[in-house]
PDB file of C-alpha atoms in Angstrom:
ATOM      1  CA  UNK C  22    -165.135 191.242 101.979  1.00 83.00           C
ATOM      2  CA  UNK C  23    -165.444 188.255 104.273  1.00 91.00           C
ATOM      3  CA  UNK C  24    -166.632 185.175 102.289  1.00 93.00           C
ATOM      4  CA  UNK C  25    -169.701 183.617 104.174  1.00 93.00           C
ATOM      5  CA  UNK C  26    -170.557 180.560 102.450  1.00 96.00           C
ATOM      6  CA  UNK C  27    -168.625 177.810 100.872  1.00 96.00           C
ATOM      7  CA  UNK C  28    -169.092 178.725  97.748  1.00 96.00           C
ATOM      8  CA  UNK C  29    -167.436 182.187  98.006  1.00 95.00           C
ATOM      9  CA  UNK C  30    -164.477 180.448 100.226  1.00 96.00           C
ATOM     10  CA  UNK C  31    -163.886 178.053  97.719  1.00 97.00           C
ATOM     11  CA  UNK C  32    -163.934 180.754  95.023  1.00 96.00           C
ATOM     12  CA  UNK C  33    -161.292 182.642  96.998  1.00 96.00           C
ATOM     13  CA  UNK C  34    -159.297 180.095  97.933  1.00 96.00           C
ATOM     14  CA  UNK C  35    -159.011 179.376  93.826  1.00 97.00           C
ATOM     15  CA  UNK C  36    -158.456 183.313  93.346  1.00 97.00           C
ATOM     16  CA  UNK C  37    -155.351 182.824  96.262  1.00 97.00           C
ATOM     17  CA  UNK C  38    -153.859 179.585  94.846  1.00 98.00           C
ATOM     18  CA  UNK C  39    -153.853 181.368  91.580  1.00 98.00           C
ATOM     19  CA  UNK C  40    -152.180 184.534  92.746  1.00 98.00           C
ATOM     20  CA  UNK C  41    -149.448 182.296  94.815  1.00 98.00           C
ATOM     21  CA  UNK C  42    -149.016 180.530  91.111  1.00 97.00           C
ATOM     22  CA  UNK C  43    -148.440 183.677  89.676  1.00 98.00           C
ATOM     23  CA  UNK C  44    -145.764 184.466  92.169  1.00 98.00           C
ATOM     24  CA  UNK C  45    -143.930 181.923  91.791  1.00 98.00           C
ATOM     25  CA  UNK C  46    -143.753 182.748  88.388  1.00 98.00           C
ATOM     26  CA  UNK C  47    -142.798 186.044  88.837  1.00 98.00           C
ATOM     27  CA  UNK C  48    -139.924 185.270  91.234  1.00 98.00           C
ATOM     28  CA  UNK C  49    -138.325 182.523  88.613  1.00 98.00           C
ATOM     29  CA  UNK C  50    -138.711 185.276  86.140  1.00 99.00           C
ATOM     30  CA  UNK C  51    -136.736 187.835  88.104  1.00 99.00           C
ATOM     31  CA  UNK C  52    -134.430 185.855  89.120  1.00 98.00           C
ATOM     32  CA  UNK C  53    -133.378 184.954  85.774  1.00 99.00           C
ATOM     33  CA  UNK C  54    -133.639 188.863  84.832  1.00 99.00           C
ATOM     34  CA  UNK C  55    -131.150 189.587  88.021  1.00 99.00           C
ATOM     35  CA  UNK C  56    -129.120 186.326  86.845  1.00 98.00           C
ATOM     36  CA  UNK C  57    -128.618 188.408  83.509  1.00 99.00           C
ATOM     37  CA  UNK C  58    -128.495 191.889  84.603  1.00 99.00           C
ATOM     38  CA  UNK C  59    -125.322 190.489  87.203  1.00 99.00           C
ATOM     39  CA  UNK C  60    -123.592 188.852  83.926  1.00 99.00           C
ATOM     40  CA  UNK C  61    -124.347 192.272  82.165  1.00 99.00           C
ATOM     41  CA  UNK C  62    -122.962 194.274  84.558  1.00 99.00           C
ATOM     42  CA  UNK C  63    -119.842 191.940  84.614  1.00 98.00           C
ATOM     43  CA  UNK C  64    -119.512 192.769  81.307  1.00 98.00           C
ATOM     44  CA  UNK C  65    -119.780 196.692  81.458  1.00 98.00           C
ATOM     45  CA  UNK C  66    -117.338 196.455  84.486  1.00 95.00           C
ATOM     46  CA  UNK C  67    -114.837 194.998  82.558  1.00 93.00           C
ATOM     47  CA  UNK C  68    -114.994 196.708  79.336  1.00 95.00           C
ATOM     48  CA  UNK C  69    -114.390 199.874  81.581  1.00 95.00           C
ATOM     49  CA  UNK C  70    -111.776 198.450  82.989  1.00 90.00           C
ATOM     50  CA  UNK C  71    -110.061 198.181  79.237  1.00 90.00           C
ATOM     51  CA  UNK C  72    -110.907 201.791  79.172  1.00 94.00           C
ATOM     52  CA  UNK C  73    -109.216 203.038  82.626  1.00 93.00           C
ATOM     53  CA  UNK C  74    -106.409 205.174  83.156  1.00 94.00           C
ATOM     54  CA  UNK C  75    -104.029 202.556  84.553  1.00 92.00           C
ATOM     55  CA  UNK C  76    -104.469 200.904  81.306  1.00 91.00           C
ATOM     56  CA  UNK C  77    -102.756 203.467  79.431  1.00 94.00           C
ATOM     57  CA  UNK C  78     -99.000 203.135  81.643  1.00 96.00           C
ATOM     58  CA  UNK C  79     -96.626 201.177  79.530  1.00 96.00           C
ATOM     59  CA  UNK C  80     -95.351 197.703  80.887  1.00 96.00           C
ATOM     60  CA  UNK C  81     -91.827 199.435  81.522  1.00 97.00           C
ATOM     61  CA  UNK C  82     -93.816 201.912  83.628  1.00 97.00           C
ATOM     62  CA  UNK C  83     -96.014 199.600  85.973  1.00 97.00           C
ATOM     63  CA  UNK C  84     -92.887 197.334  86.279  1.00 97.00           C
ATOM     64  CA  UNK C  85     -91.092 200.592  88.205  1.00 97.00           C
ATOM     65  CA  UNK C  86     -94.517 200.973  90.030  1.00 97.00           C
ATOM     66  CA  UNK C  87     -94.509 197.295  90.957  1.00 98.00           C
ATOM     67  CA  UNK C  88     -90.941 197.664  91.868  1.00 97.00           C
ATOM     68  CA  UNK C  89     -91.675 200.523  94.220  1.00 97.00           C
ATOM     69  CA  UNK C  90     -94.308 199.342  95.493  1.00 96.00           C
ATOM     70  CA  UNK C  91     -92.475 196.233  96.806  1.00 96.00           C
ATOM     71  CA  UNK C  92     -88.745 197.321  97.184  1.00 94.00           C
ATOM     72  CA  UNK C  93     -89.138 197.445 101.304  1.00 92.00           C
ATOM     73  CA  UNK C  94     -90.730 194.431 101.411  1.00 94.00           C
ATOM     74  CA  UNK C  95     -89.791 190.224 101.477  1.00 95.00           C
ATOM     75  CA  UNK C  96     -91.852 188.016 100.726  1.00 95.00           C
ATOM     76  CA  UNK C  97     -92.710 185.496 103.362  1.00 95.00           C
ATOM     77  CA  UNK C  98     -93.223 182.073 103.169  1.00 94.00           C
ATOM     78  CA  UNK C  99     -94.163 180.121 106.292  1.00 90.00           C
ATOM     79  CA  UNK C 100     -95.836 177.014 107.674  1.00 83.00           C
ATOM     80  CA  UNK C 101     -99.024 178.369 109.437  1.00 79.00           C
ATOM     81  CA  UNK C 102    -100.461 175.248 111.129  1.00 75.00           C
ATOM     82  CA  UNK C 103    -101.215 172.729 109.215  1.00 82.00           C
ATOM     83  CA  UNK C 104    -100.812 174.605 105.896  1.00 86.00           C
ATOM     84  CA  UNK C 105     -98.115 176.897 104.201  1.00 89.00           C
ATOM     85  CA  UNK C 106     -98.870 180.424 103.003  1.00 90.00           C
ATOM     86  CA  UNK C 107     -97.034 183.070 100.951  1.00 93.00           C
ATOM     87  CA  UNK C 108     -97.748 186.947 102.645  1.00 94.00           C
ATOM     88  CA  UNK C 109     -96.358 189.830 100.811  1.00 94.00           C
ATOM     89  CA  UNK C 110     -98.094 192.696  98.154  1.00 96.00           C
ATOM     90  CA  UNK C 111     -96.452 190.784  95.443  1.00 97.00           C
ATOM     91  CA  UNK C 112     -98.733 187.728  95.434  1.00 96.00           C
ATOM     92  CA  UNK C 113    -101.674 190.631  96.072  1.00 96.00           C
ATOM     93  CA  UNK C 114    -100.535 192.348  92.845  1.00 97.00           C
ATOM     94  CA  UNK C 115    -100.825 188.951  90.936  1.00 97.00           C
ATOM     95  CA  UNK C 116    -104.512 188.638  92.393  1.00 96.00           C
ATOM     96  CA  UNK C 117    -105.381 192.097  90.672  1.00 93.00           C
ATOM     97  CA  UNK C 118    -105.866 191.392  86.724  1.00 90.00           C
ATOM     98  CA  UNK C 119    -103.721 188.659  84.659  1.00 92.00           C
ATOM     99  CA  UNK C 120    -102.519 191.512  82.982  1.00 92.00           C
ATOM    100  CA  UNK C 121    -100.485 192.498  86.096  1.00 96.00           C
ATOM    101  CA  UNK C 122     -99.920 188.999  86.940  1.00 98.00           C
ATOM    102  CA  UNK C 123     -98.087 188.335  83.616  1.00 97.00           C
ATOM    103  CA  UNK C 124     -95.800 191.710  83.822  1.00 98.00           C
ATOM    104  CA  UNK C 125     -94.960 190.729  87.362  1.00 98.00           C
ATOM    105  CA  UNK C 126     -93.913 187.006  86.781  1.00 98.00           C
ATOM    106  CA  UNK C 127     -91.822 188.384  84.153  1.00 98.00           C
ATOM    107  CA  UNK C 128     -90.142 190.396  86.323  1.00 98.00           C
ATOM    108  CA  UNK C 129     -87.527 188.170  88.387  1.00 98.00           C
ATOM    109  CA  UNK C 130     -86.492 190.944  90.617  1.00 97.00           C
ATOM    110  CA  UNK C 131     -89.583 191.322  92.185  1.00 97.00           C
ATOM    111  CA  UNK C 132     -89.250 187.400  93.063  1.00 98.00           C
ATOM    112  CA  UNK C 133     -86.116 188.024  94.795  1.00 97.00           C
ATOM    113  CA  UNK C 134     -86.273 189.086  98.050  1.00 97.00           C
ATOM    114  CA  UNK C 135     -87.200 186.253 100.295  1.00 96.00           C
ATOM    115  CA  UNK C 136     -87.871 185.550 103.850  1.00 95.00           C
ATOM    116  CA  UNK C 137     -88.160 181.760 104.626  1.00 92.00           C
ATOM    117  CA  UNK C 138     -89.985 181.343 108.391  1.00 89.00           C
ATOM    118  CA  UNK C 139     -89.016 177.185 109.303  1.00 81.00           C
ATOM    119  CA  UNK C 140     -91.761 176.429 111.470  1.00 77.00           C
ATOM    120  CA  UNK C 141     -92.643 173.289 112.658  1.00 73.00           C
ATOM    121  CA  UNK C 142     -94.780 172.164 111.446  1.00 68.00           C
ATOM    122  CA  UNK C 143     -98.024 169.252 112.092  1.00 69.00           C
ATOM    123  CA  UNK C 144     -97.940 167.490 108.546  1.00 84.00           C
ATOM    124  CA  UNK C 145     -96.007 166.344 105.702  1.00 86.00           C
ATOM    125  CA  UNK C 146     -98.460 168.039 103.226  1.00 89.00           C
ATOM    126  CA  UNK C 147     -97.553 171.586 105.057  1.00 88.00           C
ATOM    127  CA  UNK C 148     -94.368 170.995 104.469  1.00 88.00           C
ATOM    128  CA  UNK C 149     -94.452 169.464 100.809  1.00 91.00           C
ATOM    129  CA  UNK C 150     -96.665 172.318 100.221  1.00 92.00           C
ATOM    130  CA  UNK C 151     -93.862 175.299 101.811  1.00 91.00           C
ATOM    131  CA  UNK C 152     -91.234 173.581  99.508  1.00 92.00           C
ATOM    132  CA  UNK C 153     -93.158 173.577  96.549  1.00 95.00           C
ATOM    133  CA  UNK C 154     -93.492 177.208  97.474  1.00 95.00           C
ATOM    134  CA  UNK C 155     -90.175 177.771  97.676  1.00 95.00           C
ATOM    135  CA  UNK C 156     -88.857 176.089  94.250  1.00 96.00           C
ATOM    136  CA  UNK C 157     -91.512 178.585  93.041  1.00 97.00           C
ATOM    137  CA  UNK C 158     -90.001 181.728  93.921  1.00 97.00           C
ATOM    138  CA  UNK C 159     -86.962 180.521  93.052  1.00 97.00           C
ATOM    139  CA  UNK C 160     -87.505 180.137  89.530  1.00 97.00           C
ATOM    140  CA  UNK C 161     -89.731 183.030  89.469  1.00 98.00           C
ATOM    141  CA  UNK C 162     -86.431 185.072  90.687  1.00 98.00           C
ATOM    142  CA  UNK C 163     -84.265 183.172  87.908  1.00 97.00           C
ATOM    143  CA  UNK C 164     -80.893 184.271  87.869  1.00 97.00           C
ATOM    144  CA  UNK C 165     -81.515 187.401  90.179  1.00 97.00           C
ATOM    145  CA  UNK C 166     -79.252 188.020  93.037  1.00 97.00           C
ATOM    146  CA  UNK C 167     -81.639 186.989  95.909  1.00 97.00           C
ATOM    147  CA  UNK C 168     -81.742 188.653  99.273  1.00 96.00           C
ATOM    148  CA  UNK C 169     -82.544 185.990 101.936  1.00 95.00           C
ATOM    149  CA  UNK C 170     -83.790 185.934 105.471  1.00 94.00           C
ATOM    150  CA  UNK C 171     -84.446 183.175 107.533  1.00 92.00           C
ATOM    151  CA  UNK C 172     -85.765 182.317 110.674  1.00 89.00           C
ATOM    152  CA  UNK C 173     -86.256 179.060 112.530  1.00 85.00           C
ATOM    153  CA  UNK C 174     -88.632 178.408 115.235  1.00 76.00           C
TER     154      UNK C 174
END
């Protein structure tokens, strides 16, 4: 109903500040109930990730995978403007679990195929950054026979 005098207005205007109160309330209260349900479900996630298939290959076995998975490809390493970057599906294996990322740093054959793009390049820091690059996929190849390409622009 339509308030018609002041008195009812005021008592509805009461009623809606009230209700918007409430709201409020309600909305910090679900957001902290979605804050927790997201760190639950990060949880559940990974313990089925412990659980998975993948999990149950033996180092030996993913390292062959890995190997595979990589054998026709270099990894680059280039200046791309002002910034270097490494490009290849070995750094995107590291990215996957640390579980990965540990078997594949141990394995220096992985590291050893290399192909070096010298850019020019706009800054100092690109290029500090492109050597520092470098150095580390040299040592992650250690004493591996290395298979080099370069290219100069």
């Amino acid at each position: 109903d339509i308030p018609n005098s002041e008195v009812e207005r005021a008592q509805l205007q009461s009623l809606i500040e009230r209700n918007s109160g409430d709201l409020q309330r309600y909305d910090v209260a679900i957001a902290r109930l979605q804050d927790q349900r997201n760190q639950l479900d990060k949880i559940v996630q990974y313990r089925k990730s412990l659980i998975s298939p993948i999990r149950k290959l033996s180092p030996d076995v993913l390292g062959e995978i890995f190997e595979l998975v990589t054998a026709d490809q270099f990894i680059e390493l280039e200046i791309c403007r002002d910034r270097a970057r490494g490009i290849g599906r070995v750094f995107r294996l590291t990215w996957i679990c640390s579980w990965w990322r540990k078997l594949i740093l141990s394995r220096p054959t992985l590291w050893s195929r290399i192909h070096l793009m010298l850019l020019r390049s706009t800054t100092t820091n690109a290029e500090s950054q492109f050597t520092n690059m470098m150095v580390e996929v040299l040592l992650r190849s250690r004493t591996t026979p290395l298979c080099l390409k370069l290219r100069r622009d």
